[in-house]
mmCIF file of C-alpha atoms and ligand atoms in Angstrom:
data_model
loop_
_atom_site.group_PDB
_atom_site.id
_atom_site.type_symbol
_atom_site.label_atom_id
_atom_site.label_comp_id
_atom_site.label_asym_id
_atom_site.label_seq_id
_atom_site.Cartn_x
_atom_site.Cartn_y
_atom_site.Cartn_z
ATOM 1 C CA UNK A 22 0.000 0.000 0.000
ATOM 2 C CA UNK A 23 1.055 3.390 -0.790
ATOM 3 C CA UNK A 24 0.703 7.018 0.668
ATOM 4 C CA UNK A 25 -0.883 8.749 3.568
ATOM 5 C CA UNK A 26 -4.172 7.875 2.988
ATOM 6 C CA UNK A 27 -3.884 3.612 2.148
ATOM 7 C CA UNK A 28 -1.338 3.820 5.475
ATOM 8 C CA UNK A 29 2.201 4.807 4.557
ATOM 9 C CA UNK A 30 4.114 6.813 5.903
ATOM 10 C CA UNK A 31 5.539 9.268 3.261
ATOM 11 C CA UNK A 32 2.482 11.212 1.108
ATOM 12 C CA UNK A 33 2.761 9.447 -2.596
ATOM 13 C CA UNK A 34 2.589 12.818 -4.066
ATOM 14 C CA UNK A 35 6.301 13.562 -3.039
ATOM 15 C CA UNK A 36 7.747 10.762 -4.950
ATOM 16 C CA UNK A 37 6.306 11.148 -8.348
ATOM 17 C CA UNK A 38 7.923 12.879 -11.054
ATOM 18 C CA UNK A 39 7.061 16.417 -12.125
ATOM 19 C CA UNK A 40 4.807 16.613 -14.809
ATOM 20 C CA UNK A 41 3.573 19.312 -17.090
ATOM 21 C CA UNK A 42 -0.690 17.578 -16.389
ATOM 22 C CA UNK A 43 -1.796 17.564 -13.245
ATOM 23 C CA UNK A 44 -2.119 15.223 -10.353
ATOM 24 C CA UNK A 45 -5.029 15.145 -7.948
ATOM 25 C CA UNK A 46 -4.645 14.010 -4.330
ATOM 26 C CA UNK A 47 -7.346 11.944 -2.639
ATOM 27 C CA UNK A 48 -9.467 12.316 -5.960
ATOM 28 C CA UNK A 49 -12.992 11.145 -5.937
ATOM 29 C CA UNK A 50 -13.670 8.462 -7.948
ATOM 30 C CA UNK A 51 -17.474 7.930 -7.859
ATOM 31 C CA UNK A 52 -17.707 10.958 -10.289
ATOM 32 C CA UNK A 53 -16.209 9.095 -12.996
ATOM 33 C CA UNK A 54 -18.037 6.317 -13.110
ATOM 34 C CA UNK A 55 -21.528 5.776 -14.076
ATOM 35 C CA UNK A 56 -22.622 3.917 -11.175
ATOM 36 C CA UNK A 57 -21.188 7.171 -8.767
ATOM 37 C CA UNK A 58 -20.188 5.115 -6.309
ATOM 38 C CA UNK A 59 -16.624 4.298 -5.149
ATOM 39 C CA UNK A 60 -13.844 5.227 -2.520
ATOM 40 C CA UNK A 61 -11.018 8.037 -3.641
ATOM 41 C CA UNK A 62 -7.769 7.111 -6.108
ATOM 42 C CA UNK A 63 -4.774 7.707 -4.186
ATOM 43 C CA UNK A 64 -3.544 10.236 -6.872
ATOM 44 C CA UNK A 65 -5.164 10.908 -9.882
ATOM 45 C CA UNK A 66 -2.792 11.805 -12.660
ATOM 46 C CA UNK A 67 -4.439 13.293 -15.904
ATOM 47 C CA UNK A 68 -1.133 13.702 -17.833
ATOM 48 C CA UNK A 69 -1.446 16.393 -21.001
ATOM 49 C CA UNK A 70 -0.582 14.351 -23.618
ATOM 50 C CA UNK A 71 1.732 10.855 -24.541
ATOM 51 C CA UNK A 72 5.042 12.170 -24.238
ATOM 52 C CA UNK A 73 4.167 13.339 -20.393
ATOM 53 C CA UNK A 74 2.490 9.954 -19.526
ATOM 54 C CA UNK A 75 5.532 8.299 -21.232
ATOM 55 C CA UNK A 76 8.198 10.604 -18.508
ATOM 56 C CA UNK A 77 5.623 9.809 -16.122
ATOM 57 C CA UNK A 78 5.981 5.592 -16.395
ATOM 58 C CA UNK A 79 9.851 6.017 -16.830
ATOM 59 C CA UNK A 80 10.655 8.196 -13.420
ATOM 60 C CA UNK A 81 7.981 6.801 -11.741
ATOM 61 C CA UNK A 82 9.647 5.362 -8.199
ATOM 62 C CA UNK A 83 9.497 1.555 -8.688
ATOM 63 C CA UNK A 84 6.480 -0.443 -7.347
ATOM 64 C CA UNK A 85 3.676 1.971 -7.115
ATOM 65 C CA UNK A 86 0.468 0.697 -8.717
ATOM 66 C CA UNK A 87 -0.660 2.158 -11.727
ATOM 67 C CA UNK A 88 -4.601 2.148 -12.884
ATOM 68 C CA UNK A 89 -5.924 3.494 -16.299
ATOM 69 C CA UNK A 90 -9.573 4.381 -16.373
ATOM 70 C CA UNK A 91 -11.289 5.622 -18.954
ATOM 71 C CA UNK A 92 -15.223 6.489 -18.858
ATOM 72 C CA UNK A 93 -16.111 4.504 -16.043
ATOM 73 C CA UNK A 94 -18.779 2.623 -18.055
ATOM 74 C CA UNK A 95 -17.654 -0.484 -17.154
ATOM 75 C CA UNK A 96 -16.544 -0.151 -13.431
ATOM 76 C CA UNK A 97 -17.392 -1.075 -10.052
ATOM 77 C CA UNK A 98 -14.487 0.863 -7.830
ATOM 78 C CA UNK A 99 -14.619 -0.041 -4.520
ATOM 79 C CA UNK A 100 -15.597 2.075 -1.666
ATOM 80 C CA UNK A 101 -12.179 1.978 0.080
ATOM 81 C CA UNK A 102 -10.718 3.621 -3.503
ATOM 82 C CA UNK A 103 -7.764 2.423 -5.515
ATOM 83 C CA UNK A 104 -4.196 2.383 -3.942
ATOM 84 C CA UNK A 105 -1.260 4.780 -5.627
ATOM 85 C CA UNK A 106 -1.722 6.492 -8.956
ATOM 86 C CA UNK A 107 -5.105 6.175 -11.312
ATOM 87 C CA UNK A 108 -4.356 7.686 -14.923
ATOM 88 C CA UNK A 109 -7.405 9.313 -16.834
ATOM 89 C CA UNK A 110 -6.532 10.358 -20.324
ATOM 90 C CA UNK A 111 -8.744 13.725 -20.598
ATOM 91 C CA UNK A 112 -6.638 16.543 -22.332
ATOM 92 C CA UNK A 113 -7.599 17.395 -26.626
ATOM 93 C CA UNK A 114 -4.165 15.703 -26.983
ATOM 94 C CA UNK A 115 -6.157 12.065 -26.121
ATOM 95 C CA UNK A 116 -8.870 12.870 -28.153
ATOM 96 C CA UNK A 117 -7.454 13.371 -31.594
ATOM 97 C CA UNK A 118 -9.729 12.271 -35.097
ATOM 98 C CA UNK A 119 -7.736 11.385 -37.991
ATOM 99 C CA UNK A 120 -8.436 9.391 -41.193
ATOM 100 C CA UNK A 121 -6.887 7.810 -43.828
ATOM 101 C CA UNK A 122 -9.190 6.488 -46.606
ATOM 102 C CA UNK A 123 -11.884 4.756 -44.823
ATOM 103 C CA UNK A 124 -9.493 3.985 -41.478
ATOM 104 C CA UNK A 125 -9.626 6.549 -38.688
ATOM 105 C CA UNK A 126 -7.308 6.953 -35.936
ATOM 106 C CA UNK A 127 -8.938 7.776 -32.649
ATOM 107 C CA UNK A 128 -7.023 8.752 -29.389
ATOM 108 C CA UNK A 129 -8.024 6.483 -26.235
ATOM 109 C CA UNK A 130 -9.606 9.571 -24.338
ATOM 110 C CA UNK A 131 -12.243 10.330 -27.170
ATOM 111 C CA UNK A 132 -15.947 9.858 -26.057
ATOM 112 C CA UNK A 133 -17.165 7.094 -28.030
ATOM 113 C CA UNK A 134 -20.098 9.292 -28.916
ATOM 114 C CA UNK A 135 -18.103 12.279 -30.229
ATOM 115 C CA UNK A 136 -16.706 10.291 -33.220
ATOM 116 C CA UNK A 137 -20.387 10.104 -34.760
ATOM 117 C CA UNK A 138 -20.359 13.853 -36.359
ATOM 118 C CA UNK A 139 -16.215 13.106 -37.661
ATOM 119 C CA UNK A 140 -17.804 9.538 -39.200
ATOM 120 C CA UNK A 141 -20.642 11.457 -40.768
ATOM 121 C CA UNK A 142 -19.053 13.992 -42.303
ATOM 122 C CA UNK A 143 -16.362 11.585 -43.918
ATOM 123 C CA UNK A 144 -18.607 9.240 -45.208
ATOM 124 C CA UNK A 145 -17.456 6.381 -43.176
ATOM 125 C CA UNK A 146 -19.980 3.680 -42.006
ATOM 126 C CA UNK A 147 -19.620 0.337 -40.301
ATOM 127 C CA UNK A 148 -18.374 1.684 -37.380
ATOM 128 C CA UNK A 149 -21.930 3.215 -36.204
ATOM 129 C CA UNK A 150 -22.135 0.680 -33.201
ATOM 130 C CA UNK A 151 -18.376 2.369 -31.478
ATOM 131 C CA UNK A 152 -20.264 5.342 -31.216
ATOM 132 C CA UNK A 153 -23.299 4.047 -28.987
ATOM 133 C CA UNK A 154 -21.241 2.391 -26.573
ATOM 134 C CA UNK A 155 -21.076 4.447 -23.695
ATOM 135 C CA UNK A 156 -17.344 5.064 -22.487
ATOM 136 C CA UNK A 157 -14.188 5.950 -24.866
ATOM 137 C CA UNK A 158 -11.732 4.405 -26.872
ATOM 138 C CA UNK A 159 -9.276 2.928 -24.680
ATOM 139 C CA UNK A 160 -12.081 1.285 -22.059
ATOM 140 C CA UNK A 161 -13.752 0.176 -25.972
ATOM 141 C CA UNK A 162 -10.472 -1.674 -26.947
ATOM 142 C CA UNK A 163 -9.742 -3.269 -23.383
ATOM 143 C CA UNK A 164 -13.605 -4.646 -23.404
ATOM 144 C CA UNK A 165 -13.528 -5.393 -26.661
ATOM 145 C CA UNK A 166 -17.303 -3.964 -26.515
ATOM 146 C CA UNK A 167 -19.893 -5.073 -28.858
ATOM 147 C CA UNK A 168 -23.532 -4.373 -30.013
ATOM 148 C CA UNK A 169 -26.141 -5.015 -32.695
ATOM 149 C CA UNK A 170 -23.981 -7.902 -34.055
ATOM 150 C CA UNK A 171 -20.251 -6.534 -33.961
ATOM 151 C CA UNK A 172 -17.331 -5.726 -31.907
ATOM 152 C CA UNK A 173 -14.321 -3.951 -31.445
ATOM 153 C CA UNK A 174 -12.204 -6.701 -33.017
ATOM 154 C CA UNK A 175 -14.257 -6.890 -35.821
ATOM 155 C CA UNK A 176 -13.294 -3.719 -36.943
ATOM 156 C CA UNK A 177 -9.795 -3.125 -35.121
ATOM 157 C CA UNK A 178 -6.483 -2.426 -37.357
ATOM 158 C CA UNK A 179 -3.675 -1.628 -35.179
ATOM 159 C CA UNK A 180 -3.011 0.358 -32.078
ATOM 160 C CA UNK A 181 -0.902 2.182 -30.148
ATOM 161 C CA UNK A 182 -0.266 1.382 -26.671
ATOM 162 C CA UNK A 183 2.680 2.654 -23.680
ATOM 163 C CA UNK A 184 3.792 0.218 -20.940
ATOM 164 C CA UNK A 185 4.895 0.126 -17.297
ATOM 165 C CA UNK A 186 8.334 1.259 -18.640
ATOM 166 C CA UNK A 187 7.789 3.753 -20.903
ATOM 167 C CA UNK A 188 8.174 2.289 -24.345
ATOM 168 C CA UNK A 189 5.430 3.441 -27.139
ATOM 169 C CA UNK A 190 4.656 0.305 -29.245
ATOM 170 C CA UNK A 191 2.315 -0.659 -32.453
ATOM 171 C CA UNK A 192 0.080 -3.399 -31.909
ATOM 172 C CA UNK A 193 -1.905 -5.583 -33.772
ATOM 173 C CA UNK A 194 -4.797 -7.989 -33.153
ATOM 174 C CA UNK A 195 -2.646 -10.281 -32.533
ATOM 175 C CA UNK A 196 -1.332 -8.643 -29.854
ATOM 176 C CA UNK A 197 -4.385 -7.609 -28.058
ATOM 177 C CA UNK A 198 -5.580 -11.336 -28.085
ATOM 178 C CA UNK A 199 -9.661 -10.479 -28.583
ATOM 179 C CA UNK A 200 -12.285 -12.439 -26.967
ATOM 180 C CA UNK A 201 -15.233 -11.992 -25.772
ATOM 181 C CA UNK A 202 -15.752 -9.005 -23.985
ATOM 182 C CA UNK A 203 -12.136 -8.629 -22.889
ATOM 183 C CA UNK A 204 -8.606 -8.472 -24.594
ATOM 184 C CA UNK A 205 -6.063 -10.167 -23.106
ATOM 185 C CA UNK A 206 -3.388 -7.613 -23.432
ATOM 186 C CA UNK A 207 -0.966 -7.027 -20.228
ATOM 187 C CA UNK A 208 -2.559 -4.928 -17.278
ATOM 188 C CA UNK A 209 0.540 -2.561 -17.356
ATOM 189 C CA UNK A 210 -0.525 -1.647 -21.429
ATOM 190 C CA UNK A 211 -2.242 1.898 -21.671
ATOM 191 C CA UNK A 212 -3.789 2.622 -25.064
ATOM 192 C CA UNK A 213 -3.110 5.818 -26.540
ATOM 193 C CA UNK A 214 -4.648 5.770 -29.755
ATOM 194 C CA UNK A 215 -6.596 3.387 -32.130
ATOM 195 C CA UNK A 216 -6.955 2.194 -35.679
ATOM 196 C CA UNK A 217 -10.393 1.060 -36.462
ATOM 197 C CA UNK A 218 -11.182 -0.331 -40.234
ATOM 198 C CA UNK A 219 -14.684 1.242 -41.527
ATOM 199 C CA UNK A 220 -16.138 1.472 -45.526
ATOM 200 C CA UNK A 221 -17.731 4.006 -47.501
ATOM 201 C CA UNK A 222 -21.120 5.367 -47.052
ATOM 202 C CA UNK A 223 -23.458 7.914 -47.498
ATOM 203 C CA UNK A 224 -23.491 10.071 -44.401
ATOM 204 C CA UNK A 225 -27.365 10.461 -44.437
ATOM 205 C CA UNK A 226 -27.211 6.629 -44.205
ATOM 206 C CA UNK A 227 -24.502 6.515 -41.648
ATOM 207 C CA UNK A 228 -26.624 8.813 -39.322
ATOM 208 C CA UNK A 229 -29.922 6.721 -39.920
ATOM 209 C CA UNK A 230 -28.420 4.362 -38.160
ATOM 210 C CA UNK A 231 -26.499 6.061 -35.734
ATOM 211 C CA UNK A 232 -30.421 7.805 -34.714
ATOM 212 C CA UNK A 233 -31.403 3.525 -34.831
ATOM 213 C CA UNK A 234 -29.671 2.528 -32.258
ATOM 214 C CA UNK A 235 -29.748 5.344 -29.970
ATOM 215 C CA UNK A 236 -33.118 4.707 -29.984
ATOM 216 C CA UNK A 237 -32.645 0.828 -29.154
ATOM 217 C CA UNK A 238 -31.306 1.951 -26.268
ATOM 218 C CA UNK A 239 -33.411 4.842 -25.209
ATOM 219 C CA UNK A 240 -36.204 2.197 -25.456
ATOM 220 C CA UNK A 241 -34.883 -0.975 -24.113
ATOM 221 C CA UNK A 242 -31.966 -0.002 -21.427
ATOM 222 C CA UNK A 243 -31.541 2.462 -18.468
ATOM 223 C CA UNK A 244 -29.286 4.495 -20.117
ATOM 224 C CA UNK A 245 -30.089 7.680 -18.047
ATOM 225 C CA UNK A 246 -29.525 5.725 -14.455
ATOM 226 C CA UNK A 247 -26.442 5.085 -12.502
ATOM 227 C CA UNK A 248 -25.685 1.521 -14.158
ATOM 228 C CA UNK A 249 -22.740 0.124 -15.850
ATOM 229 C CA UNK A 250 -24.342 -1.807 -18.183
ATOM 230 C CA UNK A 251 -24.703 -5.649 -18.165
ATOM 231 C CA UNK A 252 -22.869 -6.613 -15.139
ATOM 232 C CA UNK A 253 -22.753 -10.379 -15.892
ATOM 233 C CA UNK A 254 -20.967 -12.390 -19.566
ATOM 234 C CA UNK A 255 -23.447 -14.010 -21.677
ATOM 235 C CA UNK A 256 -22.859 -17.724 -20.408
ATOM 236 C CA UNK A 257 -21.878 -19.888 -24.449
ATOM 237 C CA UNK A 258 -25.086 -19.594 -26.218
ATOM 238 C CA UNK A 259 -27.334 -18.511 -23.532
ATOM 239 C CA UNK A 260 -28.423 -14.999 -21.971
ATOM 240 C CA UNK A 261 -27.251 -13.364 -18.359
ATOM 241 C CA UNK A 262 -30.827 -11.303 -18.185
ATOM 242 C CA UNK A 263 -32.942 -14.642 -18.536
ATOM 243 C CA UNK A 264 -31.108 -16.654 -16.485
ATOM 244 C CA UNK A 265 -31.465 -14.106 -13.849
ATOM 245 C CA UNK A 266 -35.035 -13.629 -14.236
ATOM 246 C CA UNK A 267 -36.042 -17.383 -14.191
ATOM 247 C CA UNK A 268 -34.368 -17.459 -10.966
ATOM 248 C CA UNK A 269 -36.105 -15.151 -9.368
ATOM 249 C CA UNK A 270 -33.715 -11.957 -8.967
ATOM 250 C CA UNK A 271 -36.087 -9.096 -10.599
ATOM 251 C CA UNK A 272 -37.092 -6.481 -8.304
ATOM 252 C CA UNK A 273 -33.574 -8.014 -5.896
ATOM 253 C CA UNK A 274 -32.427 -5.108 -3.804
ATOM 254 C CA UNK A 275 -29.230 -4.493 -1.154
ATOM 255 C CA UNK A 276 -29.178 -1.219 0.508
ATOM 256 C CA UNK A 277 -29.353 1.443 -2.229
ATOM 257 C CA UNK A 278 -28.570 -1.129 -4.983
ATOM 258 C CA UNK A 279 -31.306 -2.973 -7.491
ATOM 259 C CA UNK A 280 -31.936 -5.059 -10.029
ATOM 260 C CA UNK A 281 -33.205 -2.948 -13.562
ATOM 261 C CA UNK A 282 -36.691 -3.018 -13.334
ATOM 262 C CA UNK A 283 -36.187 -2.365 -17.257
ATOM 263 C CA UNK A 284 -33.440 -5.055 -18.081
ATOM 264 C CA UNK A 285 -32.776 -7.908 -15.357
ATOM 265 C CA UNK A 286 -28.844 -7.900 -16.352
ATOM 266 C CA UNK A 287 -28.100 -4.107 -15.477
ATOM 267 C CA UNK A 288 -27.751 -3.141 -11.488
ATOM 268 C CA UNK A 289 -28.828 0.431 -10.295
ATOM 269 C CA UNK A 290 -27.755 2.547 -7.710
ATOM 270 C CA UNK A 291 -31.205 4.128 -6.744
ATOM 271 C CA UNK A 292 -28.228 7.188 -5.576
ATOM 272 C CA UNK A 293 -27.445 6.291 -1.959
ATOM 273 C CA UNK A 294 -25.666 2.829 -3.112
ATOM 274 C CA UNK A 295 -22.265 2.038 -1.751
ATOM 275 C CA UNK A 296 -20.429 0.043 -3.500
ATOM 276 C CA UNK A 297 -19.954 -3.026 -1.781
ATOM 277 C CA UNK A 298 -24.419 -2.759 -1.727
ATOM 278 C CA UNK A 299 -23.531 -3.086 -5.621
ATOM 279 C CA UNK A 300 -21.062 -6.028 -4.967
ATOM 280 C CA UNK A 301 -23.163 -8.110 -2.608
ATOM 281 C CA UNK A 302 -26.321 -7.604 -4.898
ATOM 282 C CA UNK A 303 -24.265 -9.352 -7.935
ATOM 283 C CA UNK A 304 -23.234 -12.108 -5.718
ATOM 284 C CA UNK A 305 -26.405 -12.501 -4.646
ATOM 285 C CA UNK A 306 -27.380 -13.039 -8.495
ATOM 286 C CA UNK A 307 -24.460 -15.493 -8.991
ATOM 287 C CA UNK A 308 -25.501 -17.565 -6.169
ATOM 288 C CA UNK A 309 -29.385 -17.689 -6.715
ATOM 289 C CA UNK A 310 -28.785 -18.427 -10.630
ATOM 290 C CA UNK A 311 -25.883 -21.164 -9.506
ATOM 291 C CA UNK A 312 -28.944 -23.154 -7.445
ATOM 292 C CA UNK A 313 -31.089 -22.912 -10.406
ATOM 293 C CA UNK A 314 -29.442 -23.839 -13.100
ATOM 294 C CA UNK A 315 -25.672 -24.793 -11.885
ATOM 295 C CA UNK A 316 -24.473 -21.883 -13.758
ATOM 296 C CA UNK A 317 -21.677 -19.942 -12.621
ATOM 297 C CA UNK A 318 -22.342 -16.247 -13.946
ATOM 298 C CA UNK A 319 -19.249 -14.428 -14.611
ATOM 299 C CA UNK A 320 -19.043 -10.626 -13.622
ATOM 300 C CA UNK A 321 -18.680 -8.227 -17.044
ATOM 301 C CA UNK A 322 -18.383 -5.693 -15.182
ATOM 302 C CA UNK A 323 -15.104 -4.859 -13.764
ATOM 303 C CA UNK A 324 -14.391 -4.873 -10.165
ATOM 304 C CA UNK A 325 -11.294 -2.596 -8.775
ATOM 305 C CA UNK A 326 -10.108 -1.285 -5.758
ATOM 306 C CA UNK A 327 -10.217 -2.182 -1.822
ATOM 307 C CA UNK A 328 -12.918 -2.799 0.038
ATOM 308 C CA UNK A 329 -13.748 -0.178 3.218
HETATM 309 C C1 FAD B 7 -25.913 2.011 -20.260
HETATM 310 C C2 FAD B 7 -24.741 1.150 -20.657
HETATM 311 C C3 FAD B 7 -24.811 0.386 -21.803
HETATM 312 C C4 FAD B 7 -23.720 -0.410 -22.191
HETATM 313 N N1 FAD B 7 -23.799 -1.131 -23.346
HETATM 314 C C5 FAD B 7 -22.736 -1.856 -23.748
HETATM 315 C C6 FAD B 7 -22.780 -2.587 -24.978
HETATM 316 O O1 FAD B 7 -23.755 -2.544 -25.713
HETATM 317 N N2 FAD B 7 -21.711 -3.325 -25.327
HETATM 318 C C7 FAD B 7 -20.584 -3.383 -24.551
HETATM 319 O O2 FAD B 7 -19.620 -4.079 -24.917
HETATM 320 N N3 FAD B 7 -20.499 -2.700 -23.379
HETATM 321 C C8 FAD B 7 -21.537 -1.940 -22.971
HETATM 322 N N4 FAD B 7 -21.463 -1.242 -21.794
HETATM 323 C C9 FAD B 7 -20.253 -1.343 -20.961
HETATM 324 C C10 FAD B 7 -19.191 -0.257 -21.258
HETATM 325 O O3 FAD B 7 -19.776 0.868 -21.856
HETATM 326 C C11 FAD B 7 -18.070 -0.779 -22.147
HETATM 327 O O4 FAD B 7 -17.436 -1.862 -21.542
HETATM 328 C C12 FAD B 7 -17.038 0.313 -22.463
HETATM 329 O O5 FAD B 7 -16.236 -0.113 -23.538
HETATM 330 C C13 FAD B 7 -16.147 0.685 -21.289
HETATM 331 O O6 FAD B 7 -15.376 1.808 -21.667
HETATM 332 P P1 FAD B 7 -14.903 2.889 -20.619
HETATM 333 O O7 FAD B 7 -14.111 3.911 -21.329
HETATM 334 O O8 FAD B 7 -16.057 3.405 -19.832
HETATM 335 O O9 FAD B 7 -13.930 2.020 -19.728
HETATM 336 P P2 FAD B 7 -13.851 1.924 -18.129
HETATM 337 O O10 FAD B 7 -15.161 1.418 -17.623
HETATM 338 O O11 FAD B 7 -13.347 3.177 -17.558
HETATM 339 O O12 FAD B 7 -12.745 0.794 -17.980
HETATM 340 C C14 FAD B 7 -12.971 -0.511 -18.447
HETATM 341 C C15 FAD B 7 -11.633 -1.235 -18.550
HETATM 342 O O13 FAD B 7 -10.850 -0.632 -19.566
HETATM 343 C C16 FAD B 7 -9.568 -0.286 -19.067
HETATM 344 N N5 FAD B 7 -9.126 0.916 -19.779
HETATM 345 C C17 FAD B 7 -9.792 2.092 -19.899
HETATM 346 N N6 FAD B 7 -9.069 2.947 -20.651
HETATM 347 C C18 FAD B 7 -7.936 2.302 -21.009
HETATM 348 C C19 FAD B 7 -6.779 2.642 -21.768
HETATM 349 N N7 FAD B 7 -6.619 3.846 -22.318
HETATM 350 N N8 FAD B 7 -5.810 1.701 -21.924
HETATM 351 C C20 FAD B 7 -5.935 0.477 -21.366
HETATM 352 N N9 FAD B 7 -6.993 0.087 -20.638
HETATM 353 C C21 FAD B 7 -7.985 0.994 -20.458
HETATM 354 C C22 FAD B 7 -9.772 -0.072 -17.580
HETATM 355 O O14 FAD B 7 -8.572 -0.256 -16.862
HETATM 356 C C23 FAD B 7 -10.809 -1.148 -17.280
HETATM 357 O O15 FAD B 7 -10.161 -2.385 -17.088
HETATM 358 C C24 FAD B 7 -22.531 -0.426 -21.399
HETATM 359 C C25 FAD B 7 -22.464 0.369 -20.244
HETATM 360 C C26 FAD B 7 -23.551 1.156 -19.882
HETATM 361 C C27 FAD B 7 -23.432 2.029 -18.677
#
């Protein structure tokens, strides 16, 4: 454990390298997340663009944990917060558009949403579904998300990514190791940009179906509550929200946490949820669909931190 907060003696903020972003002491998590609920990062560090994050990893004392987040679509922090430094790419320099042809190069702190107007006005379709994913590009490429019948790796050309030590490397599919839902690439790898592989289209087209499946969502998901989407894997060939439901757990509640009323696979914080409520709830689900159907439900969404 690190710093004055997770128990150490010397404040981490003394030993890290000067840096031309900024660092945050004691940040508060549960504002970048979309379930708003989790403990503090130890330091948050949102460098100003790669070549600061790259100083940053090489004088960076030895040994002090190192967390990427990106939109927080996609994470359950726990309420005791994440030990030593959490990165957040959120200058312009992370969120740079360019193409080449029908490929466009994304940095990994772009909104997925704001590449639908660059997409339109290029004429490049077949990347619609990035853009309703809630989150950005780097949290896109470590989930390898997915919806209305594609994913990330699907569409994915190369990338560029900056690890533990400092070294900027291209990578490839190969490299990331796709499956679903998750890319196998090493915990110490931060994305900085990505490559994704799209066709030509006519932008009226292009936004037809961009409006298509914002409205899926408007009208089948609880996109406007404190959720993280579906919390549990689809199990090989079967689905997390029906399992749960023929076992019982709509309408399941802990504290300020509770099943979607709207979709049985999302949890909601009502807004006074903690996030070990959050926690419990989903284990709850795993146990209750374990004694009816022997099915071991594995979490999608991901879990990080220390418990209070
Ligand atoms: C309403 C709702 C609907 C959703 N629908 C879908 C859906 O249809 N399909 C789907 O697949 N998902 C869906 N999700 C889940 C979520 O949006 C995706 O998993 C998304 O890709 C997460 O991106 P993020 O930027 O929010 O990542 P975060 O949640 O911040 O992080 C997720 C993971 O990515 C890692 N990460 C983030 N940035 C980087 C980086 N730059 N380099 C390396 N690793 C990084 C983090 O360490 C973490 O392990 C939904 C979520 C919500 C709330």
């Amino acid at each position: 454990m690190f710093g004055r907060l997770f128990g150490a003696k010397t404040p981490i903020l003394e030993s890290l390298p000067e840096v031309r972003g900024k660092y945050i002491e004691n940040a508060k998590l549960a504002k970048h997340t979309w379930f708003g609920v989790g403990g503090p990062a130890e330091v948050l560090f949102l460098p100003e663009d790669a070549d600061d994050l790259k100083a940053f990893m090489m004088r960076k004392p030895e040994g002090i944990p190192v967390t990427v987040i990106g939109g927080g679509s996609n994470l359950l922090i726990r309420d005791g917060g994440i030990p030593g430094v959490v990165v957040k790419l959120d200058t312009p320099a992370f969120k740079q558009i360019t193409f080449n042809g029908t490929e466009v190069t994304v940095g990994a702190g772009l909104k997925n949403s704001d590449l639908k107007k660059a997409l339109v006005d290029n004429g490049v379709g077949g990347l619609e579904f990035i853009c309703s994913v809630p989150g950005r590009i780097g949290g896109l490429l470590r989930t390898n998300a997915g919806c209305f019948g594609r994913t990330v790796s699907d569409v994915f050309v190369k990338a560029h990514i900056l690890n533990d030590w400092g070294n900027v490397y291209e990578t490839t599919a190969e490299d990331f190791n796709f499956s679903y839902r998750s890319s196998l690439f090493p915990d110490d790898w931060i994305v900085l940009d990505a490559t994704f592989k799209g066709e030509k289209a006519a932008p009226e087209e292009i936004k037809k179906i961009m409006d298509e499946h914002s409205e899926y969502r408007r009208s089948h998901q609880p996109i406007n509550q404190k959720t993280a989407g579906s919390t549990f894997k689809n199990p090989d060939g079967l689905q997390a929200w029906k399992l749960i439901k023929e076992a019982g757990c709509a309408g399941m509640k802990v504290g300020g946490a509770e099943v979607s009323p709207m979709h049985c696979n999302f949890l909601i914080n009502r807004g006074k949820a903690t996030a070990a409520d959050i926690e419990e709830l989903g284990e709850a689900i795993i146990e209750k669909v374990k004694a009816k159907t022997a099915i071991t439900l594995e979490w999608e969404v991901r879990r990080m931190g220390v418990k209070k």
